Every structure is written in C-alpha cells, then in structure tokens.
Amino acid sequence: MVAVSKYYPAEAIERAYKAGQRVFAESRPQDFAAKVEILPKDIEWHFIGHLQTNKLKLVLPYASLVQSVDTRHLLDEIEKWGKANDHITDILLEIHIGAEQTKQGFAEEEALEILFNADKFPHVRFRGLMAMATNTDDESVIDADFARIDTFMAYVKDLFPELEAFDQLSIGMSGDYKIALRHGATMVRIGTAIFAE
Ligand SMILES: *Cc1c(COP(=O)(O)O)cnc(C)c1O
C-alpha cells in the first residue's frame, strides 16, 4: 500500500509512519523534496504526479519509484539525468486506460514501442505499469478498465521476459482499490481513505 500524502502536512505523515506505514507518495516536486528532507530516512518515497523536466533534480535523487512517467520526452530526460549523475531510476510507465480524453499516459502501442527499445535507457529500470480507471461510480466501467490493464501487463511480461524487474502493476485508489485487487494490482495508491478528505 502506497500512502498518498500529497495534500497532507508532515504531521499527518508522521502519524501514519508511527502506525507502521513506510511507503508514501507525493505529486508535486517542491512538496516532495521538502517532506523528504524533514521526515524519517527509512521512508520509501514514490512520485506520482506530473514531473516537469526542469524539476528532475528535486525528485530523482530521493524517489525509489517514479510511477508517473507519461511522455517519451520525460523518459529521455530521466535517462539523460541518470547518465550525467550516475543514477538508475526505477519507473512505471503510466498507461491511459480511462475514458477521459484529458487523462495523461501512454497508449498501449506507445508503451510497447518504448519497451522494444528498453536497451536505449540504461539508466532507467522499467518496473511495470501504472494506470487510473475512469472516474465514475459505474463499477462495471472500472472493472473493464482494470481488466484491460491486467491483460496488457500479462502480455508485456510475456513479450519481454528479459525485463526481469518488470513486475509491478500500480492500480487502485481509495474509491476503487477493491476492484483493482481483483485484477492483479501489486500496489494500491491510497490517499483520502487513510488521511480523510
Ligand atoms: C491523488 C492520487 C491518488 C490517491 O487518490 P485517493 O482517491 O485520495 O485515494 C492515487 N493516485 C494518483 C496518481 C493520485 O494523483
């Protein structure tokens, strides 16, 4: 379980930490860097937000996983930063599965194109996929979204057995994690259900 602490102050994170939670995620580079600085060093920090390429240095040195890689440009810049700083970054490719046109993420064929060229990114470790379901109360729509990414995950693992670390499927949030768990989620990203509205 990844505790999404993006809207909450450090004190809220400390309470969850004292209850035993060790994996937290932030979505703004500045907040991410500030919280990393002041909170316990054994926290595993994930980044789940929009990452502008001029903010990489706030995030990449401290993130154990960047879940929200959603453009080829960002991936290229992470590789460049890693080469310059001798650093390998663990990432998930964000896949667009929801119905909303505005939602970010790669189409499945774009993700495949990247993975066929994975050896061009020696400073990136491809750990798996992240996705958000359509924002709806209709559970059958959410179920279909997650079924589709689950199938795609299996397809990718079959197609690229050489990507040994590619084993994470990050799907499910406060409202739909139970559905995600029926579709192969290895990580759920929970914000409001932990920290309240
Ligand atoms: C905010 C956010 C979450 C958490 O959402 P909740 O509904 O509060 O659980 C999960 N994933 C991403 C990418 C987010 O931005």
mmCIF file of N, CA, C and O in Angstrom, residues 72 79 113-124 126 160 162-163:
data_model
loop_
_atom_site.group_PDB
_atom_site.id
_atom_site.type_symbol
_atom_site.label_atom_id
_atom_site.label_comp_id
_atom_site.label_asym_id
_atom_site.label_seq_id
_atom_site.Cartn_x
_atom_site.Cartn_y
_atom_site.Cartn_z
ATOM 1 N N ARG A 72 7.414 10.377 -23.717
ATOM 2 C CA ARG A 72 8.723 9.954 -24.197
ATOM 3 C C ARG A 72 9.782 11.004 -23.837
ATOM 4 O O ARG A 72 10.917 10.671 -23.476
ATOM 5 N N GLU A 79 16.627 9.519 -18.470
ATOM 6 C CA GLU A 79 17.820 8.788 -18.907
ATOM 7 C C GLU A 79 19.048 9.709 -18.939
ATOM 8 O O GLU A 79 20.115 9.356 -18.439
ATOM 9 N N GLU A 113 6.360 0.296 -27.931
ATOM 10 C CA GLU A 113 7.450 0.889 -28.714
ATOM 11 C C GLU A 113 8.647 1.234 -27.810
ATOM 12 O O GLU A 113 9.800 0.964 -28.139
ATOM 13 N N ILE A 114 8.354 1.817 -26.646
ATOM 14 C CA ILE A 114 9.413 2.148 -25.685
ATOM 15 C C ILE A 114 10.099 0.877 -25.190
ATOM 16 O O ILE A 114 11.330 0.790 -25.145
ATOM 17 N N LEU A 115 9.298 -0.126 -24.844
ATOM 18 C CA LEU A 115 9.879 -1.333 -24.257
ATOM 19 C C LEU A 115 10.693 -2.133 -25.285
ATOM 20 O O LEU A 115 11.682 -2.778 -24.933
ATOM 21 N N PHE A 116 10.316 -2.051 -26.567
ATOM 22 C CA PHE A 116 11.147 -2.665 -27.602
ATOM 23 C C PHE A 116 12.524 -2.007 -27.656
ATOM 24 O O PHE A 116 13.492 -2.610 -28.101
ATOM 25 N N ASN A 117 12.573 -0.752 -27.196
ATOM 26 C CA ASN A 117 13.837 -0.009 -27.210
ATOM 27 C C ASN A 117 14.401 0.192 -25.807
ATOM 28 O O ASN A 117 15.144 1.138 -25.557
ATOM 29 N N ALA A 118 14.055 -0.700 -24.891
ATOM 30 C CA ALA A 118 14.448 -0.530 -23.486
ATOM 31 C C ALA A 118 15.961 -0.410 -23.322
ATOM 32 O O ALA A 118 16.438 0.284 -22.413
ATOM 33 N N ASP A 119 16.714 -1.055 -24.212
ATOM 34 C CA ASP A 119 18.180 -1.001 -24.063
ATOM 35 C C ASP A 119 18.748 0.384 -24.361
ATOM 36 O O ASP A 119 19.918 0.652 -24.096
ATOM 37 N N LYS A 120 17.933 1.279 -24.899
ATOM 38 C CA LYS A 120 18.393 2.666 -25.102
ATOM 39 C C LYS A 120 18.326 3.467 -23.809
ATOM 40 O O LYS A 120 18.706 4.640 -23.785
ATOM 41 N N PHE A 121 17.833 2.849 -22.746
ATOM 42 C CA PHE A 121 17.668 3.552 -21.464
ATOM 43 C C PHE A 121 18.400 2.807 -20.340
ATOM 44 O O PHE A 121 17.769 2.302 -19.415
ATOM 45 N N PRO A 122 19.728 2.778 -20.420
ATOM 46 C CA PRO A 122 20.462 2.009 -19.409
ATOM 47 C C PRO A 122 20.362 2.594 -17.998
ATOM 48 O O PRO A 122 20.686 1.892 -17.036
ATOM 49 N N HIS A 123 19.922 3.841 -17.875
ATOM 50 C CA HIS A 123 19.784 4.446 -16.540
ATOM 51 C C HIS A 123 18.342 4.472 -16.050
ATOM 52 O O HIS A 123 18.003 5.216 -15.137
ATOM 53 N N VAL A 124 17.510 3.678 -16.718
ATOM 54 C CA VAL A 124 16.107 3.550 -16.320
ATOM 55 C C VAL A 124 15.824 2.070 -16.082
ATOM 56 O O VAL A 124 16.199 1.229 -16.903
ATOM 57 N N PHE A 126 12.788 -0.372 -15.833
ATOM 58 C CA PHE A 126 11.342 -0.468 -16.070
ATOM 59 C C PHE A 126 10.760 -1.468 -15.082
ATOM 60 O O PHE A 126 11.043 -2.661 -15.147
ATOM 61 N N PHE A 160 8.390 -9.499 -23.138
ATOM 62 C CA PHE A 160 9.720 -9.013 -22.744
ATOM 63 C C PHE A 160 10.232 -9.743 -21.498
ATOM 64 O O PHE A 160 10.453 -9.120 -20.455
ATOM 65 N N GLU A 162 13.028 -10.579 -20.791
ATOM 66 C CA GLU A 162 14.341 -10.068 -20.369
ATOM 67 C C GLU A 162 14.227 -8.911 -19.381
ATOM 68 O O GLU A 162 15.185 -8.582 -18.686
ATOM 69 N N LEU A 163 13.051 -8.288 -19.307
ATOM 70 C CA LEU A 163 12.853 -7.204 -18.326
ATOM 71 C C LEU A 163 12.485 -7.841 -16.982
ATOM 72 O O LEU A 163 11.325 -7.922 -16.602
#
